[in-house]
Amino acid sequence: KEYFHICFCVCFKDRNFFQQKLRSFFTVYLLLALSFLLIITLFAVSLSRGTVTSLKGLSDFPHSFLFPVFPCGPGSREWEYFDRKCYYFSLRRMSWHKAKAQCEEMHSQLAIIDSHAKQNFVMFRTRNERFWIGLTDENLEGEWEWIDGTDYKTTFTFWKEGEPNNSGSNENCAHLWNFGQWNDVYCTYECYYICEKPVPT
């Protein structure tokens, strides 16, 4: 009985000791977790305040240094890089002329699709939505022209079968349609649009 009593007392004391240690460890870990959360919160706040400044500061670095991270420039994160050019895919619909002016405001132009590779790139990115490109025959019916002067007659085309057809005698602007195929439509129709600009030097 005495042996059992001694063992019981020792075990009970050990159990109390273990519980006290466990409580102290829990308290320490809880304080560490709270400190960590506080540090993360302060870091997030300081980062959000300094993001604009830090991005402006990035412009002082050589472009070759920033190119892998920001190929279209640190202030152009909404632009996408492809084959030495940068592309902007709009989130708003508007007429062809307004889209053209919008691109020009962003120091760019409506996209010129002059190769199969570029066609594949925009076709994948537009996903069957209608997007204006920089192609029109407003100056002379049937004489399609790229707005940058690229020779339409000797370059790549991707018209939908039966297009351009000038339906209603009023279809003078081109857009991407189903499966990225080109279609002529009246210029006041509201589409998304693709802007294009050279990679900044």
CSV table of C-alpha atoms in Angstrom, one decimal:
chain,number,residue,atom,x,y,z
A,1,LYS,CA,0.0,0.0,0.0
A,2,GLU,CA,2.8,2.4,0.9
A,3,TYR,CA,4.5,1.6,-2.5
A,4,PHE,CA,1.3,2.3,-4.3
A,5,HIS,CA,0.7,5.5,-2.4
A,6,ILE,CA,4.2,6.7,-3.2
A,7,CYS,CA,3.8,5.9,-6.9
A,8,PHE,CA,0.4,7.6,-7.0
A,9,CYS,CA,1.8,10.7,-5.4
A,10,VAL,CA,4.9,10.8,-7.7
A,11,CYS,CA,2.7,10.2,-10.8
A,12,PHE,CA,0.2,12.8,-9.7
A,13,LYS,CA,3.0,15.3,-9.1
A,14,ASP,CA,4.6,14.5,-12.5
A,15,ARG,CA,1.2,14.9,-14.1
A,16,ASN,CA,0.7,18.4,-12.4
A,17,PHE,CA,4.2,19.3,-13.4
A,18,PHE,CA,3.6,18.2,-17.0
A,19,GLN,CA,0.3,20.2,-17.2
A,20,GLN,CA,2.1,23.3,-15.8
A,21,LYS,CA,4.8,22.9,-18.4
A,22,LEU,CA,2.2,22.4,-21.2
A,23,ARG,CA,0.3,25.5,-20.1
A,24,SER,CA,3.5,27.6,-20.1
A,25,PHE,CA,4.5,26.2,-23.6
A,26,PHE,CA,1.0,27.0,-24.9
A,27,THR,CA,1.3,30.6,-23.5
A,28,VAL,CA,4.7,31.1,-25.2
A,29,TYR,CA,3.5,29.7,-28.5
A,30,LEU,CA,0.3,31.8,-28.4
A,31,LEU,CA,2.4,34.9,-27.8
A,32,LEU,CA,4.7,34.0,-30.6
A,33,ALA,CA,1.8,33.4,-33.0
A,34,LEU,CA,0.3,36.8,-32.0
A,35,SER,CA,3.6,38.5,-32.6
A,36,PHE,CA,4.0,36.9,-36.0
A,37,LEU,CA,0.5,38.0,-37.0
A,38,LEU,CA,1.2,41.5,-35.8
A,39,ILE,CA,4.5,41.6,-37.9
A,40,ILE,CA,2.7,40.3,-41.0
A,41,THR,CA,0.0,42.9,-40.6
A,42,LEU,CA,2.4,45.7,-40.2
A,43,PHE,CA,4.4,44.5,-43.2
A,44,ALA,CA,1.3,44.3,-45.3
A,45,VAL,CA,0.3,47.8,-44.4
A,46,SER,CA,3.8,49.2,-45.1
A,47,LEU,CA,3.9,47.3,-48.4
A,48,SER,CA,0.5,48.6,-49.6
A,49,ARG,CA,1.6,52.2,-48.8
A,50,GLY,CA,5.0,51.8,-50.5
A,51,THR,CA,3.9,49.8,-53.6
A,52,VAL,CA,3.4,52.8,-55.9
A,53,THR,CA,6.6,54.5,-54.8
A,54,SER,CA,8.6,51.3,-55.2
A,55,LEU,CA,7.3,50.7,-58.7
A,56,LYS,CA,8.2,54.2,-59.6
A,57,GLY,CA,11.6,53.6,-58.2
A,58,LEU,CA,12.0,50.5,-60.4
A,59,SER,CA,12.0,52.8,-63.5
A,60,ASP,CA,15.5,53.9,-62.5
A,61,PHE,CA,16.8,50.3,-63.1
A,62,PRO,CA,18.2,49.3,-66.5
A,63,HIS,CA,15.4,47.7,-68.7
A,64,SER,CA,17.6,44.6,-69.2
A,65,PHE,CA,17.6,44.0,-65.5
A,66,LEU,CA,13.7,44.4,-65.2
A,67,PHE,CA,12.8,42.6,-68.4
A,68,PRO,CA,12.4,39.1,-67.0
A,69,VAL,CA,9.9,40.4,-64.4
A,70,PHE,CA,8.3,43.4,-66.3
A,71,PRO,CA,8.9,42.9,-70.0
A,72,CYS,CA,6.4,45.7,-70.8
A,73,GLY,CA,7.7,48.0,-68.1
A,74,PRO,CA,7.0,48.1,-64.3
A,75,GLY,CA,4.1,50.5,-64.8
A,76,SER,CA,2.4,48.2,-67.5
A,77,ARG,CA,1.5,45.1,-65.5
A,78,GLU,CA,-1.9,44.8,-67.4
A,79,TRP,CA,0.0,44.5,-70.7
A,80,GLU,CA,1.1,41.0,-72.0
A,81,TYR,CA,4.3,40.3,-73.8
A,82,PHE,CA,4.6,38.3,-77.0
A,83,ASP,CA,7.4,38.3,-79.6
A,84,ARG,CA,9.0,41.6,-78.8
A,85,LYS,CA,5.6,43.5,-78.5
A,86,CYS,CA,3.3,44.3,-75.7
A,87,TYR,CA,-0.5,43.7,-75.9
A,88,TYR,CA,-3.4,45.1,-74.0
A,89,PHE,CA,-6.8,43.3,-74.1
A,90,SER,CA,-9.5,45.7,-73.1
A,91,LEU,CA,-12.2,44.9,-70.5
A,92,ARG,CA,-14.7,47.5,-72.0
A,93,ARG,CA,-16.5,47.5,-75.3
A,94,MET,CA,-16.6,50.5,-77.6
A,95,SER,CA,-16.7,51.5,-81.3
A,96,TRP,CA,-13.7,51.0,-83.6
A,97,HIS,CA,-12.8,54.7,-83.7
A,98,LYS,CA,-13.1,55.1,-79.9
A,99,ALA,CA,-11.0,52.0,-79.5
A,100,LYS,CA,-8.4,53.4,-81.9
A,101,ALA,CA,-8.3,56.6,-79.9
A,102,GLN,CA,-8.1,54.7,-76.6
A,103,CYS,CA,-5.0,52.8,-77.8
A,104,GLU,CA,-3.4,56.0,-79.0
A,105,GLU,CA,-3.9,57.6,-75.5
A,106,MET,CA,-1.9,54.6,-74.2
A,107,HIS,CA,0.9,55.3,-76.7
A,108,SER,CA,-0.1,52.3,-78.8
A,109,GLN,CA,-2.3,51.3,-81.7
A,110,LEU,CA,-4.9,48.7,-82.5
A,111,ALA,CA,-3.2,45.4,-83.0
A,112,ILE,CA,-1.7,44.4,-86.4
A,113,ILE,CA,-2.0,40.7,-87.0
A,114,ASP,CA,0.6,39.9,-89.6
A,115,SER,CA,1.7,36.3,-88.8
A,116,HIS,CA,0.2,33.0,-87.9
A,117,ALA,CA,2.1,33.0,-84.6
A,118,LYS,CA,0.5,36.3,-83.5
A,119,GLN,CA,-2.9,35.1,-84.7
A,120,ASN,CA,-2.5,32.0,-82.4
A,121,PHE,CA,-1.5,34.3,-79.5
A,122,VAL,CA,-4.6,36.6,-79.8
A,123,MET,CA,-6.9,33.8,-80.7
A,124,PHE,CA,-6.0,31.9,-77.5
A,125,ARG,CA,-6.3,35.1,-75.4
A,126,THR,CA,-9.6,36.4,-76.8
A,127,ARG,CA,-11.5,33.1,-76.3
A,128,ASN,CA,-14.2,33.7,-79.0
A,129,GLU,CA,-15.1,37.2,-77.8
A,130,ARG,CA,-15.2,40.0,-80.4
A,131,PHE,CA,-12.1,42.2,-80.3
A,132,TRP,CA,-11.3,45.1,-82.7
A,133,ILE,CA,-8.0,45.0,-84.7
A,134,GLY,CA,-6.3,47.7,-86.7
A,135,LEU,CA,-7.8,46.8,-90.1
A,136,THR,CA,-10.3,48.9,-92.1
A,137,ASP,CA,-11.4,49.6,-95.6
A,138,GLU,CA,-13.1,53.0,-94.8
A,139,ASN,CA,-10.9,54.9,-97.3
A,140,LEU,CA,-12.0,52.7,-100.2
A,141,GLU,CA,-14.5,49.9,-100.2
A,142,GLY,CA,-12.7,46.5,-100.6
A,143,GLU,CA,-9.2,48.0,-100.2
A,144,TRP,CA,-8.3,46.8,-96.7
A,145,GLU,CA,-5.5,48.6,-94.9
A,146,TRP,CA,-3.6,48.1,-91.7
A,147,ILE,CA,-3.6,51.4,-89.7
A,148,ASP,CA,0.2,51.3,-89.4
A,149,GLY,CA,0.8,51.0,-93.2
A,150,THR,CA,1.7,47.3,-93.2
A,151,ASP,CA,1.0,45.9,-96.6
A,152,TYR,CA,-2.3,44.0,-96.4
A,153,LYS,CA,-2.0,42.3,-99.8
A,154,THR,CA,1.3,40.5,-99.0
A,155,THR,CA,0.8,39.6,-95.3
A,156,PHE,CA,-1.1,37.0,-93.3
A,157,THR,CA,-4.9,37.0,-93.3
A,158,PHE,CA,-7.4,34.9,-91.3
A,159,TRP,CA,-10.9,35.9,-92.6
A,160,LYS,CA,-13.9,33.7,-91.7
A,161,GLU,CA,-15.2,31.9,-94.7
A,162,GLY,CA,-17.3,34.2,-96.8
A,163,GLU,CA,-15.8,37.3,-95.2
A,164,PRO,CA,-15.3,40.2,-95.7
A,165,ASN,CA,-18.8,40.6,-97.3
A,166,ASN,CA,-19.7,44.2,-96.5
A,167,SER,CA,-23.2,43.1,-95.4
A,168,GLY,CA,-25.6,46.1,-95.6
A,169,SER,CA,-22.9,48.0,-97.5
A,170,ASN,CA,-21.7,49.4,-94.2
A,171,GLU,CA,-19.1,47.0,-92.8
A,172,ASN,CA,-15.7,48.8,-92.9
A,173,CYS,CA,-13.9,47.6,-89.8
A,174,ALA,CA,-12.5,44.2,-88.8
A,175,HIS,CA,-12.7,42.3,-85.6
A,176,LEU,CA,-11.9,38.9,-84.3
A,177,TRP,CA,-14.9,36.6,-84.1
A,178,ASN,CA,-15.5,32.9,-83.5
A,179,PHE,CA,-12.3,30.9,-83.1
A,180,GLY,CA,-10.3,34.2,-83.7
A,181,GLN,CA,-11.4,34.4,-87.3
A,182,TRP,CA,-11.7,37.9,-88.8
A,183,ASN,CA,-15.0,39.5,-89.7
A,184,ASP,CA,-16.0,42.8,-91.1
A,185,VAL,CA,-18.7,44.8,-89.3
A,186,TYR,CA,-20.0,48.3,-89.1
A,187,CYS,CA,-17.5,50.5,-87.2
A,188,THR,CA,-19.9,51.8,-84.6
A,189,TYR,CA,-20.5,48.2,-83.4
A,190,GLU,CA,-19.2,47.9,-79.8
A,191,CYS,CA,-16.4,45.4,-79.3
A,192,TYR,CA,-13.5,44.8,-76.9
A,193,TYR,CA,-10.2,45.8,-78.5
A,194,ILE,CA,-6.5,44.9,-78.6
A,195,CYS,CA,-3.8,47.5,-78.3
A,196,GLU,CA,-0.2,46.9,-79.4
A,197,LYS,CA,3.0,48.7,-78.7
A,198,PRO,CA,6.8,47.9,-78.9
A,199,VAL,CA,8.6,46.7,-75.8
A,200,PRO,CA,10.0,49.8,-74.0
A,201,THR,CA,13.7,50.4,-74.4
